CSV table of C-alpha atoms in Angstrom, one decimal:
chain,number,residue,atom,x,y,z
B,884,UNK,CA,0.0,0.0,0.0
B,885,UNK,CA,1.1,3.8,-0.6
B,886,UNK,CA,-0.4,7.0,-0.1
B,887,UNK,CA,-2.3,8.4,-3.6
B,888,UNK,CA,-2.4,11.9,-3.4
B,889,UNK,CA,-3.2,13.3,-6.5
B,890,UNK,CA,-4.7,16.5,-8.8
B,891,UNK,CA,-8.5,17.2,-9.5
B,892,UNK,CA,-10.7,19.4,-11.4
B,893,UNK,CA,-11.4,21.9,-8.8
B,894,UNK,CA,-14.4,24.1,-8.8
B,895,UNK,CA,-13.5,28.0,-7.4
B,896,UNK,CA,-14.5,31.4,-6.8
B,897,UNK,CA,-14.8,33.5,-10.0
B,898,UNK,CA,-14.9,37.2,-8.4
B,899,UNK,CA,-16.9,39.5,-10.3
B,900,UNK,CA,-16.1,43.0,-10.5
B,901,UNK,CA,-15.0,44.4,-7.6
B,902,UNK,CA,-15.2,41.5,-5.6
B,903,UNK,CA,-12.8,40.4,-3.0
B,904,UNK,CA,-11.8,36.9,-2.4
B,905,UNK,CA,-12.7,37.6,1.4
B,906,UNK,CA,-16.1,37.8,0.8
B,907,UNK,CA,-16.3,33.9,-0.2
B,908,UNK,CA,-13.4,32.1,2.3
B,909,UNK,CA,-13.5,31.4,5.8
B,910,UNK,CA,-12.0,29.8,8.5
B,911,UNK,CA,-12.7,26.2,9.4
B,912,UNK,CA,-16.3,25.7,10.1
B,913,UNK,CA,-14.9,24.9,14.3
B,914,UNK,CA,-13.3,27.9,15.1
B,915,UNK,CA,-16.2,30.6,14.0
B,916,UNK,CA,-17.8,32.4,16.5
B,917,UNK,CA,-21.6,33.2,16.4
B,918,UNK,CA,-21.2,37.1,15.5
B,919,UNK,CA,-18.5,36.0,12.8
B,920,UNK,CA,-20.4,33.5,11.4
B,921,UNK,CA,-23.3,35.8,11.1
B,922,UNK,CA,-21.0,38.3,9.3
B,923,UNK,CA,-19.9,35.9,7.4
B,924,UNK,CA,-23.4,34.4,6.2
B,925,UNK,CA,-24.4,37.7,5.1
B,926,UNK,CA,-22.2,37.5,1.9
B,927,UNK,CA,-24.0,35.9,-1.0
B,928,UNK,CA,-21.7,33.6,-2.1
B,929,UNK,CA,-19.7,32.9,1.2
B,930,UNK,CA,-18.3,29.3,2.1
B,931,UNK,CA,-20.3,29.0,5.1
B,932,UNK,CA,-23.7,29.1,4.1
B,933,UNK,CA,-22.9,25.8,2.5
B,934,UNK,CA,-21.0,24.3,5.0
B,935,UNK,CA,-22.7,26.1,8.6
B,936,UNK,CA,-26.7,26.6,7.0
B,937,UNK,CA,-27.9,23.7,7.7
B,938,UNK,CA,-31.9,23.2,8.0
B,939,UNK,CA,-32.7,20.8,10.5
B,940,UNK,CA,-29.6,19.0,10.1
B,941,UNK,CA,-29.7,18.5,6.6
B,942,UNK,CA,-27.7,20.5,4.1
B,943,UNK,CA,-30.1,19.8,1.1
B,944,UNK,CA,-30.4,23.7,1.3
B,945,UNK,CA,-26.5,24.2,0.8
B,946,UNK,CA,-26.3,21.5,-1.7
B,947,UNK,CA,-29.3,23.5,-4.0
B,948,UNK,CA,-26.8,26.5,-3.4
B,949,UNK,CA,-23.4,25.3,-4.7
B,950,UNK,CA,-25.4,24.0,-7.7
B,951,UNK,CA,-26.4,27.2,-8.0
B,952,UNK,CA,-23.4,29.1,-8.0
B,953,UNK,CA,-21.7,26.8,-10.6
B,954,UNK,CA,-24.5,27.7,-12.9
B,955,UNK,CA,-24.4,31.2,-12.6
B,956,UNK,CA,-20.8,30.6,-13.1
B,957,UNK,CA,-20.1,32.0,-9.4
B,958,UNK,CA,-17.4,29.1,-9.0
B,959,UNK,CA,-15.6,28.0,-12.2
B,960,UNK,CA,-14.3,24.0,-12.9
B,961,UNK,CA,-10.7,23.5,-13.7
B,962,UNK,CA,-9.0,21.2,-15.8
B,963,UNK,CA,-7.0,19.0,-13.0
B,964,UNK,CA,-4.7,20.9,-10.8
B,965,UNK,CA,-3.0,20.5,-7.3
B,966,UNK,CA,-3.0,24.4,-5.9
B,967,UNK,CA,-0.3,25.9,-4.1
B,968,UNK,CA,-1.5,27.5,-0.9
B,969,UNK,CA,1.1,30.1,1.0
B,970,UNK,CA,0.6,32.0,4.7
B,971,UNK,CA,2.4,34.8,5.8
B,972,UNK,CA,2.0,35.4,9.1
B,973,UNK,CA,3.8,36.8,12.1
B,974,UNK,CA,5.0,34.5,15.5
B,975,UNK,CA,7.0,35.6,18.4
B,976,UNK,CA,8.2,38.6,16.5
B,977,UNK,CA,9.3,37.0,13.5
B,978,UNK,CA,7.8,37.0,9.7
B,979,UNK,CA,7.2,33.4,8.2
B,980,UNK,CA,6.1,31.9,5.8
B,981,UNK,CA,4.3,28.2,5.3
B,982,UNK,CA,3.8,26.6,2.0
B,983,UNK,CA,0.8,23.8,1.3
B,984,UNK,CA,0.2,21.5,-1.5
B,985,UNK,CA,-3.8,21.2,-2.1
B,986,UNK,CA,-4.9,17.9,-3.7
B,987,UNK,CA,-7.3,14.9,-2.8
B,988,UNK,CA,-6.2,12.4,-0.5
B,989,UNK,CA,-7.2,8.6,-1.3
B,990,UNK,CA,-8.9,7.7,2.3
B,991,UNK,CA,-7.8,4.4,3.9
B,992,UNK,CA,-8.1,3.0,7.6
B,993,UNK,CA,-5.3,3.9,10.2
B,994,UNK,CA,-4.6,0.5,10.6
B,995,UNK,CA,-2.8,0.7,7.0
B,996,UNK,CA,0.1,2.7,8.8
B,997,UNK,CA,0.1,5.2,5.4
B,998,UNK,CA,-1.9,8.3,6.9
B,999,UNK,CA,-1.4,8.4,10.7
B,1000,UNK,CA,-3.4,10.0,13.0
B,1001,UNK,CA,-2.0,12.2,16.0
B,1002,UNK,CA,-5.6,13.2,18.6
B,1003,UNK,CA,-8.5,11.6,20.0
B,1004,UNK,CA,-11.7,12.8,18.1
B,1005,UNK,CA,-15.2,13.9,19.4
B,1006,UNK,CA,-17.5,11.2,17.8
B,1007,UNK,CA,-21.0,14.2,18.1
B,1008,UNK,CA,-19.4,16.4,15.6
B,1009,UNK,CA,-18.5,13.8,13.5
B,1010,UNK,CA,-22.6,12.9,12.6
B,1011,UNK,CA,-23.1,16.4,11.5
B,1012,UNK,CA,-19.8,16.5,9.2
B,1013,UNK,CA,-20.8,13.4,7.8
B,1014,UNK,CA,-25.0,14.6,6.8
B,1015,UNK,CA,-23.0,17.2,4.9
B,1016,UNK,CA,-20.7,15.0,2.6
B,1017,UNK,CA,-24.3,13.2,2.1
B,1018,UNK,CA,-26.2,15.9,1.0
B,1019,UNK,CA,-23.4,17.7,-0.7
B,1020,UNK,CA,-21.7,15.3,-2.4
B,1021,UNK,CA,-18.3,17.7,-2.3
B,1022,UNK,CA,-15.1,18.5,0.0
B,1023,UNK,CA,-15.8,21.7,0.8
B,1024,UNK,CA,-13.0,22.5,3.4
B,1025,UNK,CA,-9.4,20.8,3.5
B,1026,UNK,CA,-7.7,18.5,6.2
B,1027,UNK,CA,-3.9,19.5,7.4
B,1028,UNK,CA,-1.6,17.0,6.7
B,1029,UNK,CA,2.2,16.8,7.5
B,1030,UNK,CA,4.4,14.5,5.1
B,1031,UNK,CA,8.4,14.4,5.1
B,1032,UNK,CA,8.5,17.0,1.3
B,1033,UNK,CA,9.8,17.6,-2.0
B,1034,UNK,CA,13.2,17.2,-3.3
B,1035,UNK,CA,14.6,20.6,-4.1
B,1036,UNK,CA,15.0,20.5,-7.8
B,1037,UNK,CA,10.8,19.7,-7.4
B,1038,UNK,CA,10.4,22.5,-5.3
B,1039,UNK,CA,11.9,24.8,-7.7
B,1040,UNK,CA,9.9,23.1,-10.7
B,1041,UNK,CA,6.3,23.8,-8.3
B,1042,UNK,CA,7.3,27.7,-7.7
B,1043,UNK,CA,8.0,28.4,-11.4
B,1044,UNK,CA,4.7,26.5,-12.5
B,1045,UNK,CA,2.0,28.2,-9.5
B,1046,UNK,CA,0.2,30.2,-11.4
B,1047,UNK,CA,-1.5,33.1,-8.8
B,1048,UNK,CA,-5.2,33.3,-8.3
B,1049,UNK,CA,-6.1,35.0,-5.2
B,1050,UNK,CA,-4.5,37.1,-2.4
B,1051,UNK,CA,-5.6,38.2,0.7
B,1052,UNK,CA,-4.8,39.5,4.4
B,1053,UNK,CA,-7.3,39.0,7.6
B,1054,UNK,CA,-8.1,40.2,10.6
B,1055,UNK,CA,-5.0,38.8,12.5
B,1056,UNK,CA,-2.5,40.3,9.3
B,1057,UNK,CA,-2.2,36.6,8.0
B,1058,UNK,CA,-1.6,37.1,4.1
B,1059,UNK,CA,-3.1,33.9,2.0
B,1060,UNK,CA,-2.1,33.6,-1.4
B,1061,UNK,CA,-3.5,30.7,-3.3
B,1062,UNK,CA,-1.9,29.7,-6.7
B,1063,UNK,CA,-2.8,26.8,-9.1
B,1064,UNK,CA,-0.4,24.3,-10.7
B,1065,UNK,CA,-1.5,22.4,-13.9
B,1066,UNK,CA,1.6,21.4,-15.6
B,1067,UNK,CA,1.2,17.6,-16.6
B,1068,UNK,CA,5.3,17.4,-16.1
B,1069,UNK,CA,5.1,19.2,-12.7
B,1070,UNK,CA,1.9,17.4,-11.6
B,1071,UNK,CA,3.3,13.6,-12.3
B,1072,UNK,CA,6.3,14.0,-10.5
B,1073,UNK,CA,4.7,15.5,-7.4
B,1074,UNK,CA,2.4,12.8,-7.1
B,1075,UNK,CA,5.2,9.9,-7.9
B,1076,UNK,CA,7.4,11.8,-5.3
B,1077,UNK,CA,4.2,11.6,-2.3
B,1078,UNK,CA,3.6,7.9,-3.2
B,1079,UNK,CA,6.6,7.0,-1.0
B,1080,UNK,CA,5.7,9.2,2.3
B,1081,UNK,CA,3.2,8.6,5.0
B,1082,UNK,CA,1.2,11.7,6.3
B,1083,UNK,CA,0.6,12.3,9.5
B,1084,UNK,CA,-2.8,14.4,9.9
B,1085,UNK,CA,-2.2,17.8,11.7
B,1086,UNK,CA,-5.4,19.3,12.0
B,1087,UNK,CA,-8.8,17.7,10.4
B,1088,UNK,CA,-8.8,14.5,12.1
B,1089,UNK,CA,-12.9,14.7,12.6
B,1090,UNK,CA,-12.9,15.3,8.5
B,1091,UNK,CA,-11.0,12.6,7.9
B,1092,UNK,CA,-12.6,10.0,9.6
B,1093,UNK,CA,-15.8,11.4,8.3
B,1094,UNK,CA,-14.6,11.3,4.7
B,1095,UNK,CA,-13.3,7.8,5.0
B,1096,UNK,CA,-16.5,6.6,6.6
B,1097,UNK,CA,-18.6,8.0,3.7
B,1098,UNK,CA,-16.0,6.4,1.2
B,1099,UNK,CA,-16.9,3.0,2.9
B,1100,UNK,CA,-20.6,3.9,2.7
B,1101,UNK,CA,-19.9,4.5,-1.1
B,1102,UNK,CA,-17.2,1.4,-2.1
B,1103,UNK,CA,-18.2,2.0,-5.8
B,1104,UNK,CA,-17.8,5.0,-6.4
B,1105,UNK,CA,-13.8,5.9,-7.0
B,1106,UNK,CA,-14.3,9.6,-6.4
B,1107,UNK,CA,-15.8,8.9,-3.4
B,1108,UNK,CA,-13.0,7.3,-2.2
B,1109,UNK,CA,-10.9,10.9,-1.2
B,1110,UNK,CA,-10.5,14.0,0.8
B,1111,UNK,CA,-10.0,17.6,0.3
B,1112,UNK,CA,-6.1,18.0,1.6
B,1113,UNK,CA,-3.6,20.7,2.2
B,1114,UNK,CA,-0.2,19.0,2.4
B,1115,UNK,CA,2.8,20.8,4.1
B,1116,UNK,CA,6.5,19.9,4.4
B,1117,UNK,CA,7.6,18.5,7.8
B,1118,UNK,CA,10.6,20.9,7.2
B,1119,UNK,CA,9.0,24.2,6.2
B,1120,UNK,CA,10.2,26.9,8.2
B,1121,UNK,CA,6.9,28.0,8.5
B,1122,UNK,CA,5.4,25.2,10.5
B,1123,UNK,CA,4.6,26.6,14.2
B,1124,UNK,CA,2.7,24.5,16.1
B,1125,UNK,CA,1.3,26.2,19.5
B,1126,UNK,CA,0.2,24.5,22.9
B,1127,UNK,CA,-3.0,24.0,23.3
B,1128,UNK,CA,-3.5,25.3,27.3
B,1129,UNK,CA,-6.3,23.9,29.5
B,1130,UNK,CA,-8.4,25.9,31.5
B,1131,UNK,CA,-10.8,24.3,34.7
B,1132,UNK,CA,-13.5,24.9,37.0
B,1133,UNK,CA,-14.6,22.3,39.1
B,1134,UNK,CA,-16.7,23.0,42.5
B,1135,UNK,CA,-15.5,19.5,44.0
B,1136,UNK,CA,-12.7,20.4,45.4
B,1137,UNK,CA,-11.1,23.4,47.3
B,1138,UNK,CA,-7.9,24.9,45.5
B,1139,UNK,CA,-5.7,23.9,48.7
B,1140,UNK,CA,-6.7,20.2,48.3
B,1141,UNK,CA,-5.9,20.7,44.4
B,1142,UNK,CA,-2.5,22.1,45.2
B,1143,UNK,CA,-1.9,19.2,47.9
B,1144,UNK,CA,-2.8,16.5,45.8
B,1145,UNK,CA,-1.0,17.8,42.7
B,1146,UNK,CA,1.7,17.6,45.0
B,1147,UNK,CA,1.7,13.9,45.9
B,1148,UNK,CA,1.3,12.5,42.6
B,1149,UNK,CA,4.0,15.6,40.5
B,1150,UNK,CA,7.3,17.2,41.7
B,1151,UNK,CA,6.0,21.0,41.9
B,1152,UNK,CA,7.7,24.2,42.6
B,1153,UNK,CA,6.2,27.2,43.7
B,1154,UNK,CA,6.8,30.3,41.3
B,1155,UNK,CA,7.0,33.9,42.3
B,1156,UNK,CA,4.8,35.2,40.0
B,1157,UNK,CA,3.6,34.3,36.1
B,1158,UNK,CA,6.3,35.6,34.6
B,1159,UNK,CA,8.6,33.7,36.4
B,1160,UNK,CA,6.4,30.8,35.9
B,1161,UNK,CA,6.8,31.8,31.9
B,1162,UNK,CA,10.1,32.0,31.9
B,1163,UNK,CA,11.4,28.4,33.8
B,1164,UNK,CA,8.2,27.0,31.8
B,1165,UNK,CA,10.6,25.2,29.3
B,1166,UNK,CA,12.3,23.3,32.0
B,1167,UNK,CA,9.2,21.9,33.5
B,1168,UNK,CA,6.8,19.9,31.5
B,1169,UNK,CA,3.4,22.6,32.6
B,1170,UNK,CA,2.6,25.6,34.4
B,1171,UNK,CA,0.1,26.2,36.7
B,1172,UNK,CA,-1.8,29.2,37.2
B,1173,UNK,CA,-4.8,29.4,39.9
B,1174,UNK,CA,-7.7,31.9,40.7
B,1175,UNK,CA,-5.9,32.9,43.8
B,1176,UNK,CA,-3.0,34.2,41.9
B,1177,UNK,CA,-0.6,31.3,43.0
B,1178,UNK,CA,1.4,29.5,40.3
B,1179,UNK,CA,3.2,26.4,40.4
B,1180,UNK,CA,5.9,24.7,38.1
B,1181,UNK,CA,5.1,20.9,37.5
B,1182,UNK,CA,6.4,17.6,36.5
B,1183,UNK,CA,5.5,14.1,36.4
B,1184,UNK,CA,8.6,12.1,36.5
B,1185,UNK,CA,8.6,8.4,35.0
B,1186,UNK,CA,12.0,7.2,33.2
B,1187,UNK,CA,10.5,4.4,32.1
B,1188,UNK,CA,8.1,5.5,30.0
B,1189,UNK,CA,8.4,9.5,29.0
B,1190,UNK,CA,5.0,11.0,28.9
B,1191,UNK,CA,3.5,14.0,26.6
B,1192,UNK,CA,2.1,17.3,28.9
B,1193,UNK,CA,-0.9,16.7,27.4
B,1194,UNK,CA,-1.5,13.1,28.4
B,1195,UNK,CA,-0.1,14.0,31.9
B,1196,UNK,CA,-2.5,17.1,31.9
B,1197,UNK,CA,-5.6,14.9,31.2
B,1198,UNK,CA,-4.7,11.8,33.3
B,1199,UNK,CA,-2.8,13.1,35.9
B,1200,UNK,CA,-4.4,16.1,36.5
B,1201,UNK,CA,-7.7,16.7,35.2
B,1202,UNK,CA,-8.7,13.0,35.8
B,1203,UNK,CA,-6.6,11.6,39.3
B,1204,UNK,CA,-6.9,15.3,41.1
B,1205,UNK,CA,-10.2,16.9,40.1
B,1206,UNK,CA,-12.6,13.9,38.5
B,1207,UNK,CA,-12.4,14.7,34.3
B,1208,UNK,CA,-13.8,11.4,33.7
B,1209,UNK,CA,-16.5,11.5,36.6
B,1210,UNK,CA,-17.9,14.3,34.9
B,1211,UNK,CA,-16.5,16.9,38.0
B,1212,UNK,CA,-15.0,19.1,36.2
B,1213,UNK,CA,-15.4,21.7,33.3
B,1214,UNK,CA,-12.7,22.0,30.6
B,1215,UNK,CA,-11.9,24.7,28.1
B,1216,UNK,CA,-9.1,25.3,25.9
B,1217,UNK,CA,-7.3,28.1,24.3
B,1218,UNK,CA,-4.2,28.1,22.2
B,1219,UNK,CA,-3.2,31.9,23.0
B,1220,UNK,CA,-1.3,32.5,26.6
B,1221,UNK,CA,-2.4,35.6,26.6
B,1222,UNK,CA,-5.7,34.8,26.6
B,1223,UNK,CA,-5.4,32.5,29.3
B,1224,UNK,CA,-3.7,34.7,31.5
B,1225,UNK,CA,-6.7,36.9,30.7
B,1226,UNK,CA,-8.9,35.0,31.7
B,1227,UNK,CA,-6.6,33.9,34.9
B,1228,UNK,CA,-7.4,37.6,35.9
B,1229,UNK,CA,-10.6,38.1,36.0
B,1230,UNK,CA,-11.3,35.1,37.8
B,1231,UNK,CA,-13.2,33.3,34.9
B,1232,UNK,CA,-11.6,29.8,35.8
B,1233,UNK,CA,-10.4,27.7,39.1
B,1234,UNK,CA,-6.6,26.7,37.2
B,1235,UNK,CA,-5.3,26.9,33.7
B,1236,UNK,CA,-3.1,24.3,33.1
B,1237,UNK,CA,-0.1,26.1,30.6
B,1238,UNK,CA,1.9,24.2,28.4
B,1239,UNK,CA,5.0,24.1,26.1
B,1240,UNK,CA,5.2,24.2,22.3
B,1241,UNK,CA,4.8,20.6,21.3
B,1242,UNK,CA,7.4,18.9,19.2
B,1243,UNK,CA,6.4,17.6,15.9
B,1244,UNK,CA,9.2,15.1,16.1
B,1245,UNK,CA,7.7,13.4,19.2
B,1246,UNK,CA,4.2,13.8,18.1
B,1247,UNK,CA,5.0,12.1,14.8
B,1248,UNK,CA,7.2,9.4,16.7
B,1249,UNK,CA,4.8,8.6,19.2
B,1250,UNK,CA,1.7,8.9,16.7
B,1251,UNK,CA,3.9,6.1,14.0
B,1252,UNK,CA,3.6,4.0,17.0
B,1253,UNK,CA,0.2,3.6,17.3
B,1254,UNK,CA,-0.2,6.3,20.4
B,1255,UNK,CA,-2.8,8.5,20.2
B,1256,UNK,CA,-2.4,12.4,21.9
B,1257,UNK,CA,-6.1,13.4,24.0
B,1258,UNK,CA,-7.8,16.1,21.9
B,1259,UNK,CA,-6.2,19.2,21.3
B,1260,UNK,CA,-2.7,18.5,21.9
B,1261,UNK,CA,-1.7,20.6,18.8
B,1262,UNK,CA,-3.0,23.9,17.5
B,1263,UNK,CA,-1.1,24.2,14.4
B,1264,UNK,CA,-0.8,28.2,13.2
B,1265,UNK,CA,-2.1,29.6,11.5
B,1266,UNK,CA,-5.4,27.5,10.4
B,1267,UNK,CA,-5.8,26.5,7.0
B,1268,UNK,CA,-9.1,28.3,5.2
B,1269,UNK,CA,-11.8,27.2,3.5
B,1270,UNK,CA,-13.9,28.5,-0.1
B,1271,UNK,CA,-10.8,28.5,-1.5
B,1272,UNK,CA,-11.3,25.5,-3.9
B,1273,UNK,CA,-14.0,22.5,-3.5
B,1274,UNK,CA,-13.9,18.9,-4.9
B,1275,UNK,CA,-16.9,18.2,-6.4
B,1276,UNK,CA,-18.0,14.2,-6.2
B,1277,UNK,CA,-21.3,14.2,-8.2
C-alpha cells in the first residue's frame, strides 16, 4: 500500500467586478464564533452558508446553493490541478512563511500505517460533518496534513509552475495567497514523489474519519474514495505549532486540596509570579496558574516511559486530582497565553493548566507508533481556510 495523493478538477471562486476573495473564504467551520459566522453568512456567495446553513440538520439547502453558484458561473471547474496554498503570518516577532500543497487524498483505515493520525476525536461532531458529505456530495474545506516534502530541484519546478489566483490578508494580518499548478510534467512528479511518504494528519482528524466513513458507505464510487487536503512539508520553516492550554473549574474540590494532591502524585515548585512561571516554563513539562494568583511549576517524573504534557495534563491532572472522567470538572481550551492569562485575571476559571510548544518530532514518533495524543494537543498556526477550492463528487 502507498499514499495516492493526486490532482482534481477543482471548482473556485470566480470574483466578479470588484469583488474580494474575502467575501467567499472562511475559517474552518470549528473555530467561528456566532457574530462571525453571522457576518460571514451575510455575503452571498460565502463558504459557510454551505458548510454552517444547515436546515434541521440536513444540508439539502446548501447543496441547491453550490449548484447554483456553478450555474451562474459564481465558481468555475478547472482542468485537474493541485493548488499551491502560501501563509504569511507573524510569530514571536518573526515574519514566516508556510507553504501547502492542495490535492485529494485517497482515504484508507489507520490500521494501514500510510496516513497516521496524532488526537483523540469527538464522535458528536462527527454525525453532523458526515450529513454534509451526504447531502453535498463535495469537500468543501481541506484536512492538514504533514508529510516528510519535496526534493529541491521539485520544489523549484512547483514555484516556477504556481500560477497566482487569489491574495488576501485577515483580521490577524495573515496574508493567504493561493496559486494553481496544472503542468502535466510538474503534476506527475509531485504525485510519484508523495507515493513513498506517509502523512501524518495535523489538524482535520474529525474530517477525515468522516470522509473515510462515507467512502466506505460509497465502495463503488472511485471519487468517493478521497478528501479535500492541504499538504505541508515536515521541514518548512513555517510550521509553528502552539500549545494547546487547558483551562478548569470544578466545585469538587477546594484549590488547597488541588494544590496538595497535585503535590503527591507531581514534583511542583512554587513560582513567584507568572512571569517567572513563563520564563522556567521550558524546564518543567506545565505551568500552573490558579484563581488565587498562586502559580506552580510541575512535572511528572517516570524514566520508564516519557510522557507527553498533554496526556499528563488529562490523566494526571484533570482526571486523578479533580474527576475529568466522573464528569467533576469543566474543561476549556485556548491556544493563545495571553488569553489565558486573561482569563486567569478576572477570575473566569479555578486553574489553567499552561503548556510548552509541542514537538512535531515526538508527536510524529509517538503517533507512528500507534499512540494516540487526547484532543487538542496541537493547535497548528495559523489554520488552513476554507472556499478556496472545493472537490466536487457528483
Amino acid at each position: 500500500m502507498m499514499v495516492t495523493f493526486l490532482p482534481f478538477s477543482g471548482y473556485r471562486p470566480s470574483l466578479k467586478d470588484g469583488e474580494d476573495i474575502g467575501c467567499r473564504i472562511s475559517p474552518p467551520y470549528d473555530v467561528i464564533d456566532e457574530e462571525y459566522l453571522n457576518e460571514l453568512l451575510s455575503k452571498e456567495h460565502n463558504v459557510t452558508r454551505l458548510t454552517l446553513n444547515p436546515d434541521k440538520g440536513r444540508y439539502t439547502g446548501s447543496r441547491k446553493e453550490f449548484e447554483s453558484w456553478i450555474s451562474d458561473g459564481s465558481l468555475v471547474e478547472d482542468d485537474d490541478s493541485f493548488y499551491l496554498y502560501i501563509q504569511r503570518f507573524r510569530s514571536c516577532g518573526n515574519v514566516l512563511t508556510r507553504t501547502g500543497i492542495v490535492g485529494i487524498l485517497r482515504t484508507e483505515p489507520y490500521d494501514n500505517g500510510n496516513v497516521i493520525p496524532h488526537e483523540e476525536t469527538f464522535s458528536a461532531v462527527k454525525q453532523d460533518r458526515l450529513n454534509l458529505l451526504r447531502d453535498m456530495e463535495a469537500h468543501l474545506e481541506s484536512i492538514f496534513g504533514i508529510f516528510e516534502g519535496f526534493s529541491k530541484k521539485l520544489n523549484d519546478k512547483i514555484k516556477a509552475a504556481a500560477e497566482k489566483l487569489y491574495c488576501f490578508t485577515d483580521g490577524h494580518g495573515v496574508e493567504h495567497m493561493f496559486k494553481k499548478i496544472s503542468d502535466a510534467s510538474v503534476i506527475k512528479m509531485m504525485t510519484e514523489e508523495l507515493k513513498e511518504q506517509k502523512i501524518l494528519i495535523a489538524d482535520g482528524h474529525h474530517r477525515y474519519e468522516t470522509a473515510l466513513n462515507y467512502s466506505l458507505e460509497n465502495p463503488d464510487d472511485e471519487k468517493k474514495g478521497f478528501v479535500l487536503a492541504t499538504l505541508v512539508s515536515s521541514d518548512d520553516p513555517g510550521l509553528v505549532i502552539w500549545p494547546t492550554h487547558r483551562l478548569l473549574n470544578s466545585s469538587c474540590i477546594t484549590e488547597s486540596d488541588a494544590i496538595e494532591g497535585i503535590g503527591k502524585v507531581m514534583r511542583i515548585k512554587e513560582a513567584a509570579s507568572v512571569g517567572d512561571m513563563r520564563s522556567e516554563l521550558h524546564k518543567w513539562q506545565m505551568g500552573l496558574m490558579f484563581r488565587s494568583g498562586k502559580c506552580y511549576l510541575a512535572s511528572y517524573d517516570d524514566e520508564g516511559d516519557p510522557l507527553l504534557d498533554t496526556y499528563v495534563a488529562q490523566e494526571i491532572i484533570m482526571k486523578k486530582v479533580y474527576g475529568y472522567d466522573e464528569g467533576k470538572v469543566n474543561v476549556s481550551y485556548d491556544a493563545e497565553f495571553e488569553h489565558v492569562r486573561k482569563k486567569m485575571d478576572n477570575g473566569k476559571h479555578d486553574v489553567a493548566i499552561v503548556l510548552n510548544d509541542p514537538c512535531l518530532r515526538i508527536i510524529w514518533d509517538l503517533s507512528a507508533m500507534g499512540r494516540r495524543m487526547p484532543k487538542k494537543t496541537t493547535y497548528f498556526y495559523p489554520k488552513i481556510w476554507s472556499g478556496f477550492v472545493f472537490y466536487k463528487m457528483s
